[in-house]
XYZ file of C-alpha atoms in Angstrom:
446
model
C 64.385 -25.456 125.080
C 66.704 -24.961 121.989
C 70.305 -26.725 121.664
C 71.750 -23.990 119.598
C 71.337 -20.418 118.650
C 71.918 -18.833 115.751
C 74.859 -17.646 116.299
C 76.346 -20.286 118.936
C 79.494 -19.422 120.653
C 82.718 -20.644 119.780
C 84.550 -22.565 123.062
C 88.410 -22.497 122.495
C 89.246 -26.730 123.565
C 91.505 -26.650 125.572
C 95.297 -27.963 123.984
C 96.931 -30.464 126.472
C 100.512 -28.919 127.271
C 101.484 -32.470 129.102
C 100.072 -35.902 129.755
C 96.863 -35.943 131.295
C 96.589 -37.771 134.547
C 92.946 -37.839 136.574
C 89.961 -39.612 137.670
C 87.079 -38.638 135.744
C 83.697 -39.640 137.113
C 81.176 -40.144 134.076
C 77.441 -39.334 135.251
C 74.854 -42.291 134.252
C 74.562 -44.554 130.839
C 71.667 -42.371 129.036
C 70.374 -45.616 127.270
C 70.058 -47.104 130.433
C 67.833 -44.227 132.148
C 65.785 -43.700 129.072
C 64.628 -47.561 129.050
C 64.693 -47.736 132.650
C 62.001 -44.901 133.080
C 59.716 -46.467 129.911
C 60.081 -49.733 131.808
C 59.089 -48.361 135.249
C 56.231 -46.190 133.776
C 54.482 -49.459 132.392
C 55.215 -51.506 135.831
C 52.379 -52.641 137.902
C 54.041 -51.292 141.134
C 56.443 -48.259 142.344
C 59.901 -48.617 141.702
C 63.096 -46.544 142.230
C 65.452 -45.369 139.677
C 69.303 -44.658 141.388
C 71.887 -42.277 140.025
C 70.244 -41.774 136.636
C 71.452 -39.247 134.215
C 69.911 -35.643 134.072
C 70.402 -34.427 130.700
C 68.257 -32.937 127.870
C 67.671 -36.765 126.355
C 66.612 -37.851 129.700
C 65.060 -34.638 131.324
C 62.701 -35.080 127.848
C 61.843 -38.485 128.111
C 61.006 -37.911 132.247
C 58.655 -35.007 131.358
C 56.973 -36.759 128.220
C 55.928 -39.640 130.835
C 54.903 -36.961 133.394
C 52.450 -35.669 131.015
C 50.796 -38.767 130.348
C 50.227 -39.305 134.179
C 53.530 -41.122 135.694
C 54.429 -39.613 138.838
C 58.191 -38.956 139.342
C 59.370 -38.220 142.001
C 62.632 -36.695 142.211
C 65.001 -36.556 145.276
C 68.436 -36.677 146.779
C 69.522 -40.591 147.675
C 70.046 -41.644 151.550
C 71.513 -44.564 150.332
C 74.362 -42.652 148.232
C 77.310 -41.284 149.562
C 77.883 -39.010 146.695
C 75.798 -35.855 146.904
C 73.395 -35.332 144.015
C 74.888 -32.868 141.339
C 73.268 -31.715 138.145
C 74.324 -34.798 136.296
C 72.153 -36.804 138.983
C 74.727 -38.326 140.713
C 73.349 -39.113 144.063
C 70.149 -38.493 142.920
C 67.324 -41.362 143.658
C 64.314 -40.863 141.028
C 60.517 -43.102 142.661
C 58.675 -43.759 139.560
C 54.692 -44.126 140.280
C 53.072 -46.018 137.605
C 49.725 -44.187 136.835
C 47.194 -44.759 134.180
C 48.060 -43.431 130.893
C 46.409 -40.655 129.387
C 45.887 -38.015 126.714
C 45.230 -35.325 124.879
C 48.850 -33.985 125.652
C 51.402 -32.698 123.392
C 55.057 -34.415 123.580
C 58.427 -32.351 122.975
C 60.927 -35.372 122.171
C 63.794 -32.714 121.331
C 66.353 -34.496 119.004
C 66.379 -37.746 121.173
C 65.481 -41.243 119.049
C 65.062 -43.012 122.445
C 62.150 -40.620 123.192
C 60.955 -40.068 119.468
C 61.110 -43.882 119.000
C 60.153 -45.647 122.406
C 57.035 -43.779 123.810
C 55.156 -43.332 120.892
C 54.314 -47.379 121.675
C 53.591 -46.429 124.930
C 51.561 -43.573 123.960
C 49.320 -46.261 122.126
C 48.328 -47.502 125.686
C 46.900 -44.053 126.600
C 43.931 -43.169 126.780
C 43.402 -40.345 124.427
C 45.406 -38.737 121.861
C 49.303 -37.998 122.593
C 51.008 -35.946 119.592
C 54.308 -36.105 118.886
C 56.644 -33.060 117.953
C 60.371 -32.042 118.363
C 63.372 -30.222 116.831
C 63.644 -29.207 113.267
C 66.329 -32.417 113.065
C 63.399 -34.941 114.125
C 62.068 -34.383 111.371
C 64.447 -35.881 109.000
C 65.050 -38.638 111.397
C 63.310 -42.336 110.656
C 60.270 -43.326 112.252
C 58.199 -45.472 109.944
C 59.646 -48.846 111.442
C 57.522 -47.578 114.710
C 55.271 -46.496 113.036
C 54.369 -49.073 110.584
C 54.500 -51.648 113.205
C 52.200 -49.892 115.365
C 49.460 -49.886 112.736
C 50.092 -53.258 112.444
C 49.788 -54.255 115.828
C 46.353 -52.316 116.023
C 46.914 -48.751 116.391
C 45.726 -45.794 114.900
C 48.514 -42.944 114.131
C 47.966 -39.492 112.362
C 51.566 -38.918 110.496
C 50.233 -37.378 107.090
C 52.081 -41.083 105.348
C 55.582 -38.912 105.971
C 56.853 -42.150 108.334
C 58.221 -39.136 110.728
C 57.396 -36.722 112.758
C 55.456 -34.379 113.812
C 52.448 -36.744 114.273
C 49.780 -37.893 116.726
C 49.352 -41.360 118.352
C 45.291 -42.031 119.335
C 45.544 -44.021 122.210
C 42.838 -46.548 123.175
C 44.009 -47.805 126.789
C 45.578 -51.184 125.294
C 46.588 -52.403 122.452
C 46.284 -55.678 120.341
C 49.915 -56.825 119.677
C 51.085 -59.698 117.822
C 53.386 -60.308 114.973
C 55.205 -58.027 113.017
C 57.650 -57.622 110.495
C 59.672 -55.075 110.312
C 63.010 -53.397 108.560
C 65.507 -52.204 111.502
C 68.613 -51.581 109.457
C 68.417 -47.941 109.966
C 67.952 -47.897 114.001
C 67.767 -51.080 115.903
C 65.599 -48.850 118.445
C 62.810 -49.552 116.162
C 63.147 -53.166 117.742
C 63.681 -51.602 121.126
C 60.638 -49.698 121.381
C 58.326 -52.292 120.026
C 59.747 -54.975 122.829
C 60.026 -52.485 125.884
C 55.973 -51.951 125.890
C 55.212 -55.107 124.698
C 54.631 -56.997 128.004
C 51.458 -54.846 128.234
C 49.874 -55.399 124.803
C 47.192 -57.961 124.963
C 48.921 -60.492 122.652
C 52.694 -59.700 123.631
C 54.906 -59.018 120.530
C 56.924 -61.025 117.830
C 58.830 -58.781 115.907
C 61.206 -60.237 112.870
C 63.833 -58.073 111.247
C 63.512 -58.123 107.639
C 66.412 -55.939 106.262
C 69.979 -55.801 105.421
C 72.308 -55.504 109.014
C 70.469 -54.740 111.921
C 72.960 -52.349 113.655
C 73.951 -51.282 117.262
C 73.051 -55.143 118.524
C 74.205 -53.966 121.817
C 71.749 -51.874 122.382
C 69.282 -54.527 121.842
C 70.843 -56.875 124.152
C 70.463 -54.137 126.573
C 66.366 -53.580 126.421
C 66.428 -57.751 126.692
C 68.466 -58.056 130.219
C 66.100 -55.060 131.320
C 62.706 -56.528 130.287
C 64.282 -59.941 132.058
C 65.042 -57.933 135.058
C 62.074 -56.485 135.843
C 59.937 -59.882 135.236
C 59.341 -59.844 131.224
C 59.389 -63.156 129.481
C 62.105 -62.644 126.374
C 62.745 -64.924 123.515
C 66.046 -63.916 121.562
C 68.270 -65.181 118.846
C 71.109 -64.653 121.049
C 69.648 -67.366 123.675
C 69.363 -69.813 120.836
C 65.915 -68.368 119.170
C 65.118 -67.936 115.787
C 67.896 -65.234 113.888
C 66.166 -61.538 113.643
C 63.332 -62.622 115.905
C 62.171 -61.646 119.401
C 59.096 -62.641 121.232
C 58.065 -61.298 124.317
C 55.334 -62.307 126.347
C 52.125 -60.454 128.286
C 52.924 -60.040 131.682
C 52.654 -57.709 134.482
C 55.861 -55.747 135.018
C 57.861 -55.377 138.256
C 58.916 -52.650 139.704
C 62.415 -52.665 141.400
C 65.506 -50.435 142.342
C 68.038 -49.942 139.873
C 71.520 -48.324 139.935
C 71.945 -46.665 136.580
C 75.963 -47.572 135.112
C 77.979 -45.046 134.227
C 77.465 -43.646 130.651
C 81.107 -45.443 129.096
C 80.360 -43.878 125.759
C 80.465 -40.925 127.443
C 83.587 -41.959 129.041
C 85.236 -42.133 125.153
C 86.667 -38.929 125.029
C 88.102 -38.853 128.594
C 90.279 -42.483 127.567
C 90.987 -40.586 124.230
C 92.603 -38.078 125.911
C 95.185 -40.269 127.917
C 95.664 -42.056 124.287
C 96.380 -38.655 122.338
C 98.564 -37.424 125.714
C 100.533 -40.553 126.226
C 98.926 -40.013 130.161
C 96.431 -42.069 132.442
C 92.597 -41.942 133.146
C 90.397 -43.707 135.848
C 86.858 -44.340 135.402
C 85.316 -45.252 138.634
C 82.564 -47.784 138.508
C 83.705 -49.864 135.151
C 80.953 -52.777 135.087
C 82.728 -55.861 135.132
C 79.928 -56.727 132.527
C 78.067 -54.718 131.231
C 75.438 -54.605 127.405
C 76.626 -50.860 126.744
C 78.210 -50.293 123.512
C 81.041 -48.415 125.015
C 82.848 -51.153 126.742
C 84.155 -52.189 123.150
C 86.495 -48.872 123.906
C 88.702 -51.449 126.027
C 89.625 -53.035 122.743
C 89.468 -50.423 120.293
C 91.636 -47.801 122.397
C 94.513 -50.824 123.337
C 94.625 -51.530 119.525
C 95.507 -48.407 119.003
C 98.192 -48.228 121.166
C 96.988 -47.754 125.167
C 96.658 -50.698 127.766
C 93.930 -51.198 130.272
C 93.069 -52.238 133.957
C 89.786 -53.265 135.016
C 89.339 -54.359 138.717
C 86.260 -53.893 140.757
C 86.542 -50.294 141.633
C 86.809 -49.075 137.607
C 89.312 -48.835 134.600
C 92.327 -47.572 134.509
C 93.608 -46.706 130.521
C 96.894 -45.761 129.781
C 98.381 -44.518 126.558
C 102.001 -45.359 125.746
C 102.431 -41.810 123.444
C 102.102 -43.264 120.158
C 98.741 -43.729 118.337
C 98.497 -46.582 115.874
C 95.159 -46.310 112.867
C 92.807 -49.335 112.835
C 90.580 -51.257 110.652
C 87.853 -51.929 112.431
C 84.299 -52.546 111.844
C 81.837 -50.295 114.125
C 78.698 -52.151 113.220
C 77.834 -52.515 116.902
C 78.805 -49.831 118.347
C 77.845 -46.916 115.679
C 77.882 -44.204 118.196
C 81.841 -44.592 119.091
C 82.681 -43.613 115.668
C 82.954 -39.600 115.468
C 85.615 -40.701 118.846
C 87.438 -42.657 117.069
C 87.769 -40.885 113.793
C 88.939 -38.052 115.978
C 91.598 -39.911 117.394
C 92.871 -42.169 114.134
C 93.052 -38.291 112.942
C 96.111 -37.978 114.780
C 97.235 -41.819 114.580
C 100.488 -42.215 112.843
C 98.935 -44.933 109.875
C 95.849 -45.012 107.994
C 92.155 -46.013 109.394
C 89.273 -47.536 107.770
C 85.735 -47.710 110.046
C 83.318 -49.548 108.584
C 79.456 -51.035 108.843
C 78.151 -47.761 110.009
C 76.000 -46.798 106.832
C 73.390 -45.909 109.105
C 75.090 -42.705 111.001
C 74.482 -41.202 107.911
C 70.598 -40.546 110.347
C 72.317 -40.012 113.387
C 71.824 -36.473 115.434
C 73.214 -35.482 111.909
C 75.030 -37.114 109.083
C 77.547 -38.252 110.724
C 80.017 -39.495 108.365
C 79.610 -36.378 106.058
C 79.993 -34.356 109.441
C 83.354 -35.842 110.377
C 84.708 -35.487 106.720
C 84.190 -32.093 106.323
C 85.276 -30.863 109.776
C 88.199 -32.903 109.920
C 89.169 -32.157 106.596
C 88.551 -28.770 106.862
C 91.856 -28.872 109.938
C 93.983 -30.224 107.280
C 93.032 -33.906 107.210
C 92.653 -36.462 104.624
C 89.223 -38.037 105.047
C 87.099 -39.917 102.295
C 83.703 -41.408 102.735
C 82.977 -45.457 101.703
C 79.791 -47.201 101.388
C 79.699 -47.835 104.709
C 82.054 -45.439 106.853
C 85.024 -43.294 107.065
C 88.667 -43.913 105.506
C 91.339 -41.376 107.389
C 94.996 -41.082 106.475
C 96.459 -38.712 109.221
C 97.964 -35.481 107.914
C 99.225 -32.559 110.451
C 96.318 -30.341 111.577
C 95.812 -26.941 111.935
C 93.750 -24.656 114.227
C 89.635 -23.650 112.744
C 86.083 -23.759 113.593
C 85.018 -27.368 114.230
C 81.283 -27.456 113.427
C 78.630 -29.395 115.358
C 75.069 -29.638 113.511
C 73.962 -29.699 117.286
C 75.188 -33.209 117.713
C 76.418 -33.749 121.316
C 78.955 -36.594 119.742
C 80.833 -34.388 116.987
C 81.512 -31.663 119.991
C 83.540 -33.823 121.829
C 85.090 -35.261 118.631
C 86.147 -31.905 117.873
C 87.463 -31.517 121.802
C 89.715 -34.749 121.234
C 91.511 -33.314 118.442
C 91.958 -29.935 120.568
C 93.951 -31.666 123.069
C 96.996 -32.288 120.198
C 95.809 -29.212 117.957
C 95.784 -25.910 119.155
C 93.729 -23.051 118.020
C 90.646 -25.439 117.192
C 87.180 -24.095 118.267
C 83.932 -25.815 118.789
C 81.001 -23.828 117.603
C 78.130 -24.852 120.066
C 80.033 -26.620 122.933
C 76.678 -26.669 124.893
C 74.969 -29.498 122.880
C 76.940 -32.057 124.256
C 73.988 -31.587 127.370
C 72.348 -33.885 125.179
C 73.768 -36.877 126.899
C 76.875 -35.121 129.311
C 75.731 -32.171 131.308
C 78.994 -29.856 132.216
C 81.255 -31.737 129.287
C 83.103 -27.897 128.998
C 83.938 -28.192 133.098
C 84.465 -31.806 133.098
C 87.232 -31.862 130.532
C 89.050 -28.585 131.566
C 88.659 -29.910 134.988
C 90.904 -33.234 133.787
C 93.657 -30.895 132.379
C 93.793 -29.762 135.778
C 92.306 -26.083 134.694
């Protein structure tokens, strides 16, 4: 399965003639499913995974752990009253822990969560698993896995690139231990080392050697769901040692999870009642909540919309005027091409900053967002670390992916306000949002 063709279609985004005002359901939090199934896979019992997201990331990751023996099971939850749709809403997934096993050959697409978390669990296989993807794998970092692995006590065929393609030799366990490593470039090199490491023979202790470790949220995240399914955690955020995590051997539970809603998926849906001046409900806001994209609460009001969140969702508002920010993205990396779309049409400058590392995203991101948003008639520079933007009226053009799911809606934000704008390669936002194209003309009321 390819996210592009050579010649990918041009979608004309939609231009908002009034203020949008709808309900928007957003399908399941893709970081959530992804660590959910790794989690589930290495339990010592069955457990159930509801409302998860079906999309290429996820649809990858579910297949990879297919092929190395987990059985799951997918079907149509009695429990839900929503009926299951092709994002998996209403879907129930029963995960059947099996023993691991090679040879097989993995397809991890462009996804880091599958590229970076099973390749430890692929070192508690028996047998060799290689490791392959899209062309953009490639050039994406690996050697913090990697280098920890062979640390740890396994043995990994990469040709010393520190990326893919390569093979993982599985020996049915794995020592484990300490291990240093440098995380400034992904913090799901951390992730994937702690989310097996309840079945290596030693547990884990990984310390973070580098500059920033980025995306902290994330991390927080793969903590509360080790916790939750019976893992013993040791954190700097529960008053452990800074840039240090230990995590104890233990036997993992299974158990029945409801997957969140995906709320950086929900970014451009709020951007739209900002750039409209109109209203958008979420349904099924967590009242608390690790994802990254609850920071939107406070980034979008800054900016100039309010907020309600009560028990059934949120509720964001945009008062018609669009203020720029300065505002540093550290944690939450992957709200940036979002919110450079939007400070694109603010009505004062915008700096976003600590988010070096986007520069390895699905592509370089900040280079990405210059040149597209540039090439409309904006006035974007790059820094060190992120994006300055001083707004300038926009015109209608092309608005270029580089097959990453993120700049496609970017480009479908600044569609609502410009018209004539056309995304080349709508469909790779089925990385992370199946039917994004029907969802969004289906909130202009098309």
């Amino acid at each position: 399965m390819t996210e592009s063709s050579v010649h990918p279609a041009l979608w004309p985004a939609p231009h908002a003639s009034g203020a949008v005002d709808a309900t928007v359901t957003v399908p399941g939090s893709k970081s959530v499913t992804n660590r959910a199934l790794v989690l589930a896979a290495l339990s010592a019992e069955p457990g159930w995974l509801r409302r998860p997201l079906r999309s290429r990331d996820t649809l990858l990751m579910a297949e990879a752990l297919r092929a190395m023996g987990v059985g799951i099971e997918e079907t149509v939850s009695s429990s839900s009253s929503v009926a299951g749709g092709p994002d998996g809403s209403g879907e129930a997934w029963r995960i059947i822990p099996a023993g691991l096993h090679g040879p097989v050959t993995i397809d991890v697409g462009n996804a880091g969560t599958v590229m970076r978390f099973l390749p430890p669990v692929a070192a508690l296989a028996n047998g060799p698993v290689r490791f392959d993807g899209d062309p953009r794998s490639y050039e994406r970092p690996l050697n913090g896995v990697i280098d920890a692995l062979r640390v740890l006590g396994a043995r990994i065929d990469d040709d010393n690139r520190g990326s893919l393609p390569m093979t993982v030799h599985g020996a049915g366990a794995l020592d484990g231990g300490p291990v240093a490593i440098d995380a400034s470039s992904s913090s799901q090199f951390v992730s994937a080392l702690l989310l097996s490491a309840p079945r290596f023979n030693q547990g884990v202790e990984v310390r973070h050697t580098g500059a920033r470790l980025p995306s902290m949220p994330h991390i927080r995240m793969t903590v509360d769901m080790l916790r939750a399914v019976g893992a013993q955690v040791d954190e700097p955020e529960t008053g452990g040692e800074p840039n240090v995590w230990r995590v104890s051997p233990s036997a993992l539970l299974g158990r029945d999870l409801t997957v969140e809603p995906d709320l950086s998926n929900a970014q451009p849906f709020l951007a739209a009642a900002l750039v409209t001046g109109g209203r958008i409900t979420i349904p099924d806001w967590p009242l608390r909540t690790t994802q990254p994209g609850d920071a939107l609460r406070e980034i979008f009001t800054a900016m100039g919309g309010s907020c309600e969140l009560t028990e059934h969702g949120l509720t964001f508002t945009g008062s018609g005027r669009i203020h720029g920010i300065d505002v540093d993205l550290g944690e939450v990396g992957e709200l940036t091409p979002g919110i450079a779309a939007v400070a694109a049409l603010a009505d004062s400058p915008s700096t976003l900053s600590g988010v070096a590392h986007l520069r390895l995203h699905e592509t370089d991101r900040l280079a990405a967002l210059t040149k597209e948003i540039n090439e409309l008639g904006g006035d974007v520079t790059e820094t060190a670390d992120g994006l300055h933007i001083r707004p300038r009226p926009l015109h209608g053009g092309t608005f270029h992916t580089y097959d990453d799911h993120r700049m496609a809606t970017a480009g479908s934000i600044i569609g609502l306000a410009v018209p004539g704008v056309e995304i080349e390669n709508v469909a790779t936002t089925a990385k992370t949002l199946p039917d994004f194209p029907q969802m969004w003309t289906g909130m202009l009321g098309a």
